[in-house]
Short mmCIF file of C-alpha atoms and ligand atoms in Angstrom, two decimals:
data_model
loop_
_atom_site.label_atom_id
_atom_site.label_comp_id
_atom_site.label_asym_id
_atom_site.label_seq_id
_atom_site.Cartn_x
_atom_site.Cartn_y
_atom_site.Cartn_z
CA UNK A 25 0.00 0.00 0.00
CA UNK A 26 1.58 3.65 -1.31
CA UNK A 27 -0.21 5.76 1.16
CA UNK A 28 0.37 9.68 0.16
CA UNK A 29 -2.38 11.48 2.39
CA UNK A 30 -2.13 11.37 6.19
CA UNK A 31 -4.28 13.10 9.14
CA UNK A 32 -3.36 16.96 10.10
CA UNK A 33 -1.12 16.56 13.43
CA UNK A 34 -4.01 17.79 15.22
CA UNK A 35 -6.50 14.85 14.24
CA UNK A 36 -3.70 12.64 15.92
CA UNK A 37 -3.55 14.63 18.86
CA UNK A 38 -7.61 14.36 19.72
CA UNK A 39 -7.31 10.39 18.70
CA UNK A 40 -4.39 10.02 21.64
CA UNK A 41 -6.22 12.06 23.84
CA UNK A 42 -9.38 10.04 23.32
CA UNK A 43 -11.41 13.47 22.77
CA UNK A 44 -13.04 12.39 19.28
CA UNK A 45 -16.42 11.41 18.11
CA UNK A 46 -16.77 7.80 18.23
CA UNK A 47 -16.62 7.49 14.40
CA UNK A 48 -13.81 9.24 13.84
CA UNK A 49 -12.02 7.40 16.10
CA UNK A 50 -12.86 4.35 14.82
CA UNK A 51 -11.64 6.05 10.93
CA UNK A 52 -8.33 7.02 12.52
CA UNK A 53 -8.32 3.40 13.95
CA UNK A 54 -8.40 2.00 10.61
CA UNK A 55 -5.99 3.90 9.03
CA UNK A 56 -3.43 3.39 11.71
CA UNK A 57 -3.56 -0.20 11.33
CA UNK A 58 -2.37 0.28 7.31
CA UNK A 59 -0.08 3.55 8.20
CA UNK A 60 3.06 2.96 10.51
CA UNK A 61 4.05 6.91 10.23
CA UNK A 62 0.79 8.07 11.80
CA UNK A 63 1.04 5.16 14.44
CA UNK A 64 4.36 6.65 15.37
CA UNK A 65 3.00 9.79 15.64
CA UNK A 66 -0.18 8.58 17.85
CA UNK A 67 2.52 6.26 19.94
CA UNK A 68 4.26 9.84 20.77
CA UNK A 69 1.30 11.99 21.84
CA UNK A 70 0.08 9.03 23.96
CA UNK A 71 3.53 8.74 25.87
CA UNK A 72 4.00 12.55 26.04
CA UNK A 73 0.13 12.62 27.31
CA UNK A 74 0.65 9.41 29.51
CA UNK A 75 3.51 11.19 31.55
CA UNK A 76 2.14 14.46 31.81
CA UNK A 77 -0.48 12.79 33.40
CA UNK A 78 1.63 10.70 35.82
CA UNK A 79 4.20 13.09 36.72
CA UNK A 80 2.82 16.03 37.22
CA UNK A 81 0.38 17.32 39.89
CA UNK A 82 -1.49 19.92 39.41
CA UNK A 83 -0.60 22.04 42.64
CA UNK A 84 3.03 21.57 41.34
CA UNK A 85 3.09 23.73 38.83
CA UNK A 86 5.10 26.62 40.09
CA UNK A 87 7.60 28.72 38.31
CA UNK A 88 10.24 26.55 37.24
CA UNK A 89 7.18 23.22 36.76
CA UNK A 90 6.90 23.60 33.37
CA UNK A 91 10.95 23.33 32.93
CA UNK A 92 11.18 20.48 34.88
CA UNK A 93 8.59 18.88 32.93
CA UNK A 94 10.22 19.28 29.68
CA UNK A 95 13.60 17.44 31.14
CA UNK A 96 12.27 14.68 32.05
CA UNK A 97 10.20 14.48 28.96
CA UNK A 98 13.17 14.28 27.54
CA UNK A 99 14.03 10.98 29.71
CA UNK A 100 14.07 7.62 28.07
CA UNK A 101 10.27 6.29 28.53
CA UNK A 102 9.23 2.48 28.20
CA UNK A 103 7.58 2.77 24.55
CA UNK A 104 3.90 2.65 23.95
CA UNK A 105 2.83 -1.04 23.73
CA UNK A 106 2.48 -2.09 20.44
CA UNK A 107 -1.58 -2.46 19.85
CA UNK A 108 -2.50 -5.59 19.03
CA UNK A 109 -3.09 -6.73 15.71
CA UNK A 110 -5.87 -9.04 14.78
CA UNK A 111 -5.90 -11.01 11.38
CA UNK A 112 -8.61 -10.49 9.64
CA UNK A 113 -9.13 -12.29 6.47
CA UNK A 114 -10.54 -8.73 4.24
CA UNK A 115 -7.80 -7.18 2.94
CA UNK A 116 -9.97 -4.26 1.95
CA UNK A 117 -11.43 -3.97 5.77
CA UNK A 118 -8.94 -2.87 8.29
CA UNK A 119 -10.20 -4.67 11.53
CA UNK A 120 -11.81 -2.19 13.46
CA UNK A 121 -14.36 -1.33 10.88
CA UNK A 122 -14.29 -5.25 9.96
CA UNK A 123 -15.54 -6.38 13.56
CA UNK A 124 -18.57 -3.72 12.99
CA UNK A 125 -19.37 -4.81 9.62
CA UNK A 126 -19.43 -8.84 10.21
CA UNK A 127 -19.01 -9.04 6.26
CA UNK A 128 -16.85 -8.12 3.68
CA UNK A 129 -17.86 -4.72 1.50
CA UNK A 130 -19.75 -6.58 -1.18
CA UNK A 131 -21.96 -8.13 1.37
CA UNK A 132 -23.44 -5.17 2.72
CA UNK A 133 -27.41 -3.52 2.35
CA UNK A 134 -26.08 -0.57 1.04
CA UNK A 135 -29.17 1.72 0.47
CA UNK A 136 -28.96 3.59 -3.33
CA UNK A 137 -28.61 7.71 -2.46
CA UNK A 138 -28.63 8.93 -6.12
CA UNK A 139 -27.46 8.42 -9.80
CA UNK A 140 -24.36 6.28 -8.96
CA UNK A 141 -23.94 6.81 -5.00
CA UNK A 142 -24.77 4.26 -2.67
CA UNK A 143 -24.59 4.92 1.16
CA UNK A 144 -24.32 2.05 4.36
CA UNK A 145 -24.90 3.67 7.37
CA UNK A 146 -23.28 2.43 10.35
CA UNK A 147 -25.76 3.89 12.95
CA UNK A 148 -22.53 5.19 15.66
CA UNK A 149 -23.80 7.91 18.22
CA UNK A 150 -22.36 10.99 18.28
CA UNK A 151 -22.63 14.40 16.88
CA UNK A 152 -21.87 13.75 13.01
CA UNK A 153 -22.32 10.83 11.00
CA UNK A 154 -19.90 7.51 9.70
CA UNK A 155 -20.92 5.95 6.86
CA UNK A 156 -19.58 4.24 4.01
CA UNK A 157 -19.94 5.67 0.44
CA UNK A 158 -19.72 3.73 -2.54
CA UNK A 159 -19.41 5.68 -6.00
CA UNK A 160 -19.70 4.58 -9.76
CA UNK A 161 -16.42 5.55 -11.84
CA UNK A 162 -16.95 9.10 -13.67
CA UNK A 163 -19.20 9.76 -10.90
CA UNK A 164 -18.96 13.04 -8.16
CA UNK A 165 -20.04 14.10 -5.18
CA UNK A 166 -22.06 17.01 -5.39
CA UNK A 167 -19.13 20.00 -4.31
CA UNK A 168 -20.07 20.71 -0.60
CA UNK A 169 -18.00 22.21 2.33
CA UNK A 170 -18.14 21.66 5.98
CA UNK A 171 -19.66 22.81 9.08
CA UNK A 172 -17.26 21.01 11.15
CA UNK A 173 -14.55 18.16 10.35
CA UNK A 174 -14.42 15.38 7.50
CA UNK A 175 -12.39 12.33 7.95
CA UNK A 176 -12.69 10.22 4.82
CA UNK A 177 -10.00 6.78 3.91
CA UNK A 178 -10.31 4.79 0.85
CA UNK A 179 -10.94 1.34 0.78
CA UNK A 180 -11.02 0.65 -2.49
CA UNK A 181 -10.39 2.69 -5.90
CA UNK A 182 -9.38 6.50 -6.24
CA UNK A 183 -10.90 9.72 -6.18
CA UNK A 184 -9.52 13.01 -6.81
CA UNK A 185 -10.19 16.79 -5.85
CA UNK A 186 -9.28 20.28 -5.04
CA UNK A 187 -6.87 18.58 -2.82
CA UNK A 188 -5.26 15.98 -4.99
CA UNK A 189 -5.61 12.02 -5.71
CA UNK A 190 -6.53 9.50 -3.01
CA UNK A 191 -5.96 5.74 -3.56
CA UNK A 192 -6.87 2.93 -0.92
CA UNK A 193 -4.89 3.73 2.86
CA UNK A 194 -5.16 7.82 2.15
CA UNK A 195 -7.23 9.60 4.31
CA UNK A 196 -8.72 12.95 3.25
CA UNK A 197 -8.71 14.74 6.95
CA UNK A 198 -10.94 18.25 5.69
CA UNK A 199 -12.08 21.17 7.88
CA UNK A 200 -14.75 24.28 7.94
CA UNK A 201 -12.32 26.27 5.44
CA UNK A 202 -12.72 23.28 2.37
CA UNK A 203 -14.94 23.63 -0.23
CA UNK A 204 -15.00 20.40 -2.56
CA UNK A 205 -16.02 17.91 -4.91
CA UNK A 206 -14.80 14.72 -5.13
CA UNK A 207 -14.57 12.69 -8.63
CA UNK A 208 -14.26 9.11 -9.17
CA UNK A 209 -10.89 9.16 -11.62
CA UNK A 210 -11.05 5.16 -12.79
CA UNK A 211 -13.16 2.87 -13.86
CA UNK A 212 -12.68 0.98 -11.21
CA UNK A 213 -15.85 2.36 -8.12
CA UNK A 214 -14.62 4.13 -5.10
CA UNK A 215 -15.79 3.01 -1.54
CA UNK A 216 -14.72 5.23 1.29
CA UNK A 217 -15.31 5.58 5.07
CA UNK A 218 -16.58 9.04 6.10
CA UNK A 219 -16.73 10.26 9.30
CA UNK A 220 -18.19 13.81 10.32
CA UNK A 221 -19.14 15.49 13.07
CA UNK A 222 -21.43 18.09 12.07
CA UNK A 223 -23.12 17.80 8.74
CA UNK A 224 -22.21 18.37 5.48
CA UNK A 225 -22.82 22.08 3.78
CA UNK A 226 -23.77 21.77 0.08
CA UNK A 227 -22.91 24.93 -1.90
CA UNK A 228 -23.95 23.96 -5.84
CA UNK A 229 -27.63 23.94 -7.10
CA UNK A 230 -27.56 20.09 -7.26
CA UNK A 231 -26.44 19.75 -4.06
CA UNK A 232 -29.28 22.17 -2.45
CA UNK A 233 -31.33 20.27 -4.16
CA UNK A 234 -30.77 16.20 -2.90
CA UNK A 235 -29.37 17.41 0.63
CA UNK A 236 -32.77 17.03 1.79
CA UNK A 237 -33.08 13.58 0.33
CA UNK A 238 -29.94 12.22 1.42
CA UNK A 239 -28.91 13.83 4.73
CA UNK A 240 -25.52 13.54 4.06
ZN1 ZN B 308 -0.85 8.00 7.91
#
């Protein structure tokens, strides 16, 4: 897997500090398992998170606390454990989303949206939405922005946008400031996991048009 798009620093910072929605969690989750650069990255913020936590007291934190704090920081730390990996037999499914699902992509009752969009719904509290989106090659999603985050990671073919190409591992990690519209770029369809958590904002006439339909 040739994975070119990774989450902002700050998506990996809320996923180690366990302050995300429950879908996006379980998006980062996936990814993680296919991307050993933004594991790294998690494995730090959890050990500089896990010793702030242990060493420090709050009443402590007098003039020279915060300098203290960065030496030993700077101590060697027993490494995060390594999580544990479960084999699961869909290569297309990283296991967290896998253990949800209970079948492989194919074998889902995804529910038609529009020309060429069909949507599974994986029914997660929270504030925003996680779903799965499967799209027809030559086929785009209407151009929308956000009122809050957009996680998205391909699990199978490509898309591309304002913001480049994304192939199967990349994750697309949007804010409030994107405005875009996503194009299926082979003829191969594109399935992706989307997690939100506030909903989408369509700006084009189309889009006005089927957001009442489809609740995206
Ligand atoms: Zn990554």
């Amino acid at each position: 897997m040739n994975i070119s798009h990774h989450f902002d620093d700050a998506t990996l910072m809320a996923y180690a500090s366990g302050s995300m929605p429950q879908g996006m969690a379980l998006l980062v989750a996936c990814h993680l398992q296919w991307c050993a650069s933004c594991r790294e990255k998690v494995s730090l913020n959890e050990a500089v998170g896990g010793t702030l936590l242990e060493r420090v007291k709050p009443a402590a934190l007098d003039a020279g606390a915060l300098d203290r704090l960065m030496d030993r920081l700077d101590e060697p730390d027993v490494p995060a454990a390594e999580s544990e990996s479960v084999e699961y037999a869909d290569p297309e499914v990283p296991s967290p989303l896998g253990s949800l699902l209970g079948c492989s992509l194919n074998g889902l009752a995804w529910r038609r949206l529009g020309y060429g969009v069909h949507q599974y719904d994986l029914g997660l509290s929270g504030p925003g939405a996680t779903r799965l989106l499967r799209i027809a090659p030559g086929v785009s999603v209407p151009h929308h922005g956000h009122r809050g985050s957009e996680l998205t990671l391909i699990l199978r073919g490509s898309y591309s946008d304002e913001l480049g190409r994304f192939r199967v591992g990349d994750v697309a990690d949007v804010d409030a400031e994107i405005d875009h519209q996503p194009i299926v770029d082979t003829d191969q369809e594109c399935i992706c996991l989307i997690a939100t958590d506030a909903p989408l904002k369509f700006s084009g006439l189309v889009g006005r048009l089927i957001q009442p339909f489809v609740r995206l």
